């Protein structure tokens, strides 16, 4: 008999690609993870994980078992949801991981709405970048992720997650006030090919949006400065240190007196935001109201500009 917790450990190893990282995410020791993997291999009669200097990867047999593990774990989430519904599920805590502007734009308004419509649900919020929050959901550290589409993000057909689209927003160009293009109404990215740039750290979904947009315009941006804080990015542009692309919502409430902000000419780079839960958990009586409240907060008539 295969134990479900060992399937969860197998999936964590596949997601994190090292036993040490999987153990840290699951709050276990590496030796405990190794022992559980060994027990799982004994239960199945197959070698499931190969380790080398670069980490750990699943064998073909491990990949087969992982596809079944995703289905089994999703069904267990559904079972928990139905049991919670049977027990009324009207009160409890839901944890949400979101990037900072997502917290301000949809998470905080959703909490305000839930206080009126579902006062028994308590929402706990954790600040996390979009690429981090999805792993936190899969590792059961949080219940809901508000995440950003990025290169390598799990797709809508991913067997581990259920995604709910929230909103999309354009990136605007932020220039020093004395920039040669500051007088234009719109900025073509190709005209910024020779400029120094300020961008987010590699792995941040916004870094991917900027790099891909510039590549589409025919150049690789020369990243002179790196910051994940958009206020710092704007300040650097104001100091003449470089140009940048910033999501429109991140510019709200930021002091823009020392910079020039212009829309991008043509198809603007876009940040696509969605909520994600472990597949099977979307109808949990505590999680469903949170997803609905996030969706309501993201609607254009709720005050968000896409």
CSV table of N, CA, C and O in Angstrom, one decimal, residues 197-257:
chain,number,residue,atom,x,y,z
A,197,UNK,N,19.5,49.9,-18.0
A,197,UNK,CA,18.2,49.6,-17.5
A,197,UNK,C,18.3,49.2,-16.0
A,197,UNK,O,19.3,48.8,-15.5
A,198,UNK,N,17.1,49.4,-15.3
A,198,UNK,CA,17.0,48.9,-14.0
A,198,UNK,C,15.8,47.9,-14.0
A,198,UNK,O,14.8,48.2,-14.6
A,199,UNK,N,16.1,46.7,-13.5
A,199,UNK,CA,15.1,45.7,-13.5
A,199,UNK,C,15.1,44.8,-12.3
A,199,UNK,O,15.8,45.1,-11.3
A,200,UNK,N,14.2,43.8,-12.3
A,200,UNK,CA,14.1,43.0,-11.1
A,200,UNK,C,15.1,41.8,-11.2
A,200,UNK,O,15.7,41.6,-12.2
A,201,UNK,N,15.2,41.2,-10.1
A,201,UNK,CA,16.2,40.1,-10.0
A,201,UNK,C,15.7,38.9,-10.9
A,201,UNK,O,14.5,38.7,-11.0
A,202,UNK,N,16.7,38.1,-11.4
A,202,UNK,CA,16.3,36.9,-12.2
A,202,UNK,C,15.5,36.0,-11.3
A,202,UNK,O,15.8,35.8,-10.1
A,203,UNK,N,14.4,35.5,-11.9
A,203,UNK,CA,13.5,34.7,-11.1
A,203,UNK,C,12.2,35.4,-10.7
A,203,UNK,O,11.2,34.8,-10.6
A,204,UNK,N,12.3,36.7,-10.6
A,204,UNK,CA,11.1,37.5,-10.4
A,204,UNK,C,10.3,37.5,-11.7
A,204,UNK,O,10.9,37.8,-12.8
A,205,UNK,N,9.0,37.2,-11.6
A,205,UNK,CA,8.2,37.2,-12.9
A,205,UNK,C,8.3,38.5,-13.7
A,205,UNK,O,8.2,38.5,-14.9
A,206,UNK,N,8.4,39.7,-13.0
A,206,UNK,CA,8.5,40.9,-13.7
A,206,UNK,C,9.8,41.0,-14.5
A,206,UNK,O,9.9,41.7,-15.6
A,207,UNK,N,10.9,40.4,-14.0
A,207,UNK,CA,12.1,40.3,-14.8
A,207,UNK,C,11.9,39.6,-16.1
A,207,UNK,O,12.3,40.1,-17.2
A,208,UNK,N,11.1,38.5,-16.1
A,208,UNK,CA,10.8,37.8,-17.3
A,208,UNK,C,10.0,38.7,-18.3
A,208,UNK,O,10.3,38.7,-19.5
A,209,UNK,N,9.0,39.4,-17.8
A,209,UNK,CA,8.2,40.3,-18.7
A,209,UNK,C,9.1,41.3,-19.4
A,209,UNK,O,9.0,41.5,-20.6
A,210,UNK,N,10.0,42.0,-18.6
A,210,UNK,CA,10.8,43.0,-19.2
A,210,UNK,C,11.8,42.4,-20.2
A,210,UNK,O,11.9,42.9,-21.3
A,211,UNK,N,12.4,41.3,-19.9
A,211,UNK,CA,13.4,40.7,-20.8
A,211,UNK,C,12.7,40.2,-22.1
A,211,UNK,O,13.2,40.4,-23.2
A,212,UNK,N,11.6,39.6,-21.9
A,212,UNK,CA,10.9,39.0,-23.1
A,212,UNK,C,10.4,40.2,-24.0
A,212,UNK,O,10.5,40.1,-25.2
A,213,UNK,N,9.9,41.3,-23.4
A,213,UNK,CA,9.4,42.4,-24.2
A,213,UNK,C,10.6,43.0,-25.0
A,213,UNK,O,10.4,43.4,-26.1
A,214,UNK,N,11.7,43.2,-24.3
A,214,UNK,CA,12.9,43.7,-25.0
A,214,UNK,C,13.4,42.8,-26.1
A,214,UNK,O,13.7,43.3,-27.2
A,215,UNK,N,13.4,41.5,-25.8
A,215,UNK,CA,13.8,40.6,-26.8
A,215,UNK,C,12.9,40.6,-28.1
A,215,UNK,O,13.3,40.6,-29.2
A,216,UNK,N,11.6,40.8,-27.8
A,216,UNK,CA,10.6,40.9,-28.9
A,216,UNK,C,10.9,42.2,-29.7
A,216,UNK,O,10.6,42.2,-30.9
A,217,UNK,N,11.4,43.2,-29.0
A,217,UNK,CA,11.7,44.5,-29.7
A,217,UNK,C,13.0,44.4,-30.4
A,217,UNK,O,13.4,45.4,-31.0
A,218,UNK,N,13.8,43.3,-30.2
A,218,UNK,CA,15.0,43.1,-31.0
A,218,UNK,C,16.3,43.4,-30.2
A,218,UNK,O,17.4,43.5,-30.8
A,219,UNK,N,16.3,43.4,-28.9
A,219,UNK,CA,17.5,43.6,-28.1
A,219,UNK,C,17.4,43.0,-26.8
A,219,UNK,O,16.3,42.7,-26.3
A,220,UNK,N,18.6,42.8,-26.1
A,220,UNK,CA,18.6,42.4,-24.8
A,220,UNK,C,18.9,43.5,-23.9
A,220,UNK,O,19.9,44.3,-24.1
A,221,UNK,N,18.1,43.8,-22.9
A,221,UNK,CA,18.3,45.0,-22.0
A,221,UNK,C,19.6,44.9,-21.2
A,221,UNK,O,20.0,43.8,-20.7
A,222,UNK,N,20.4,46.0,-21.1
A,222,UNK,CA,21.6,46.0,-20.4
A,222,UNK,C,21.3,46.4,-18.9
A,222,UNK,O,21.1,47.6,-18.6
A,223,UNK,N,21.1,45.4,-18.1
A,223,UNK,CA,20.7,45.6,-16.7
A,223,UNK,C,21.8,46.1,-15.8
A,223,UNK,O,22.7,45.4,-15.4
A,224,UNK,N,21.8,47.4,-15.6
A,224,UNK,CA,22.9,48.0,-14.8
A,224,UNK,C,22.5,48.0,-13.3
A,224,UNK,O,23.4,47.9,-12.4
A,225,UNK,N,21.2,48.0,-13.0
A,225,UNK,CA,20.8,48.0,-11.6
A,225,UNK,C,19.7,47.0,-11.4
A,225,UNK,O,18.8,46.8,-12.3
A,226,UNK,N,19.6,46.4,-10.2
A,226,UNK,CA,18.6,45.4,-9.9
A,226,UNK,C,17.9,45.7,-8.6
A,226,UNK,O,18.6,45.9,-7.6
A,227,UNK,N,16.6,45.7,-8.6
A,227,UNK,CA,15.8,45.9,-7.4
A,227,UNK,C,14.4,45.3,-7.6
A,227,UNK,O,13.8,45.5,-8.6
A,228,UNK,N,13.9,44.6,-6.6
A,228,UNK,CA,12.6,44.1,-6.6
A,228,UNK,C,11.6,45.1,-6.0
A,228,UNK,O,10.4,44.8,-5.9
A,229,UNK,N,12.0,46.2,-5.5
A,229,UNK,CA,11.2,47.2,-5.0
A,229,UNK,C,11.0,48.3,-6.0
A,229,UNK,O,11.9,49.0,-6.5
A,230,UNK,N,9.7,48.4,-6.5
A,230,UNK,CA,9.4,49.4,-7.6
A,230,UNK,C,9.7,50.8,-7.2
A,230,UNK,O,10.0,51.7,-8.1
A,231,UNK,N,9.6,51.2,-5.9
A,231,UNK,CA,9.9,52.5,-5.5
A,231,UNK,C,11.3,52.8,-5.7
A,231,UNK,O,11.7,53.9,-6.1
A,232,UNK,N,12.2,51.8,-5.5
A,232,UNK,CA,13.6,52.0,-5.7
A,232,UNK,C,13.9,52.1,-7.2
A,232,UNK,O,14.7,52.9,-7.6
A,233,UNK,N,13.2,51.3,-8.0
A,233,UNK,CA,13.3,51.4,-9.5
A,233,UNK,C,13.0,52.8,-10.0
A,233,UNK,O,13.7,53.4,-10.8
A,234,UNK,N,11.9,53.4,-9.5
A,234,UNK,CA,11.5,54.7,-9.9
A,234,UNK,C,12.5,55.7,-9.4
A,234,UNK,O,12.9,56.7,-10.2
A,235,UNK,N,13.0,55.6,-8.2
A,235,UNK,CA,14.0,56.5,-7.7
A,235,UNK,C,15.3,56.5,-8.5
A,235,UNK,O,15.9,57.5,-8.8
A,236,UNK,N,15.7,55.3,-9.0
A,236,UNK,CA,16.9,55.2,-9.8
A,236,UNK,C,16.7,55.8,-11.1
A,236,UNK,O,17.6,56.5,-11.7
A,237,UNK,N,15.5,55.7,-11.7
A,237,UNK,CA,15.2,56.4,-13.0
A,237,UNK,C,15.3,57.9,-12.8
A,237,UNK,O,15.8,58.6,-13.6
A,238,UNK,N,14.7,58.3,-11.7
A,238,UNK,CA,14.7,59.8,-11.4
A,238,UNK,C,16.1,60.3,-11.2
A,238,UNK,O,16.4,61.5,-11.5
A,239,UNK,N,17.0,59.5,-10.8
A,239,UNK,CA,18.4,59.9,-10.6
A,239,UNK,C,19.2,59.8,-11.9
A,239,UNK,O,20.4,60.1,-11.9
A,240,UNK,N,18.6,59.4,-13.0
A,240,UNK,CA,19.2,59.3,-14.3
A,240,UNK,C,20.0,58.0,-14.4
A,240,UNK,O,20.9,57.9,-15.3
A,241,UNK,N,19.8,57.0,-13.5
A,241,UNK,CA,20.6,55.8,-13.6
A,241,UNK,C,20.2,54.8,-14.7
A,241,UNK,O,21.0,54.0,-15.1
A,242,UNK,N,19.0,55.0,-15.2
A,242,UNK,CA,18.6,54.1,-16.2
A,242,UNK,C,17.1,54.1,-16.5
A,242,UNK,O,16.3,54.8,-15.7
A,243,UNK,N,16.6,53.4,-17.5
A,243,UNK,CA,15.2,53.3,-17.8
A,243,UNK,C,14.6,52.0,-17.2
A,243,UNK,O,15.4,51.2,-16.8
A,244,UNK,N,13.3,51.9,-17.2
A,244,UNK,CA,12.7,50.7,-16.6
A,244,UNK,C,11.3,50.5,-17.1
A,244,UNK,O,10.7,51.5,-17.7
A,245,UNK,N,10.8,49.3,-17.0
A,245,UNK,CA,9.4,49.0,-17.2
A,245,UNK,C,8.8,48.6,-15.9
A,245,UNK,O,9.4,47.8,-15.1
A,246,UNK,N,7.6,49.2,-15.5
A,246,UNK,CA,7.0,49.0,-14.2
A,246,UNK,C,5.5,48.8,-14.4
A,246,UNK,O,4.9,49.5,-15.2
A,247,UNK,N,5.0,47.8,-13.7
A,247,UNK,CA,3.5,47.5,-13.8
A,247,UNK,C,2.8,48.8,-13.4
A,247,UNK,O,3.1,49.4,-12.4
A,248,UNK,N,1.7,49.0,-14.1
A,248,UNK,CA,0.9,50.3,-13.9
A,248,UNK,C,0.4,50.4,-12.4
A,248,UNK,O,0.5,51.5,-11.8
A,249,UNK,N,0.0,49.3,-11.8
A,249,UNK,CA,-0.5,49.3,-10.5
A,249,UNK,C,0.6,49.6,-9.5
A,249,UNK,O,0.3,50.2,-8.4
A,250,UNK,N,1.8,49.2,-9.8
A,250,UNK,CA,2.9,49.5,-8.9
A,250,UNK,C,3.3,51.0,-8.8
A,250,UNK,O,4.0,51.4,-7.9
A,251,UNK,N,2.9,51.7,-9.9
A,251,UNK,CA,3.2,53.2,-9.9
A,251,UNK,C,2.2,54.0,-9.0
A,251,UNK,O,2.5,55.1,-8.7
A,252,UNK,N,1.1,53.4,-8.7
A,252,UNK,CA,0.1,54.1,-7.9
A,252,UNK,C,0.6,54.3,-6.5
A,252,UNK,O,1.2,53.4,-5.8
A,253,UNK,N,0.5,55.5,-6.0
A,253,UNK,CA,1.0,55.8,-4.7
A,253,UNK,C,2.5,56.0,-4.6
A,253,UNK,O,3.0,56.2,-3.5
A,254,UNK,N,3.2,55.9,-5.8
A,254,UNK,CA,4.6,56.2,-5.8
A,254,UNK,C,4.9,57.6,-6.2
A,254,UNK,O,4.2,58.1,-7.1
A,255,UNK,N,5.9,58.2,-5.6
A,255,UNK,CA,6.2,59.6,-6.0
A,255,UNK,C,6.9,59.6,-7.4
A,255,UNK,O,7.9,59.1,-7.6
A,256,UNK,N,6.2,60.2,-8.3
A,256,UNK,CA,6.6,60.2,-9.7
A,256,UNK,C,7.1,61.6,-10.2
A,256,UNK,O,7.2,61.8,-11.4
A,257,UNK,N,7.3,62.5,-9.2
A,257,UNK,CA,7.6,63.9,-9.6
A,257,UNK,C,8.9,64.0,-10.3
A,257,UNK,O,9.2,64.9,-11.0
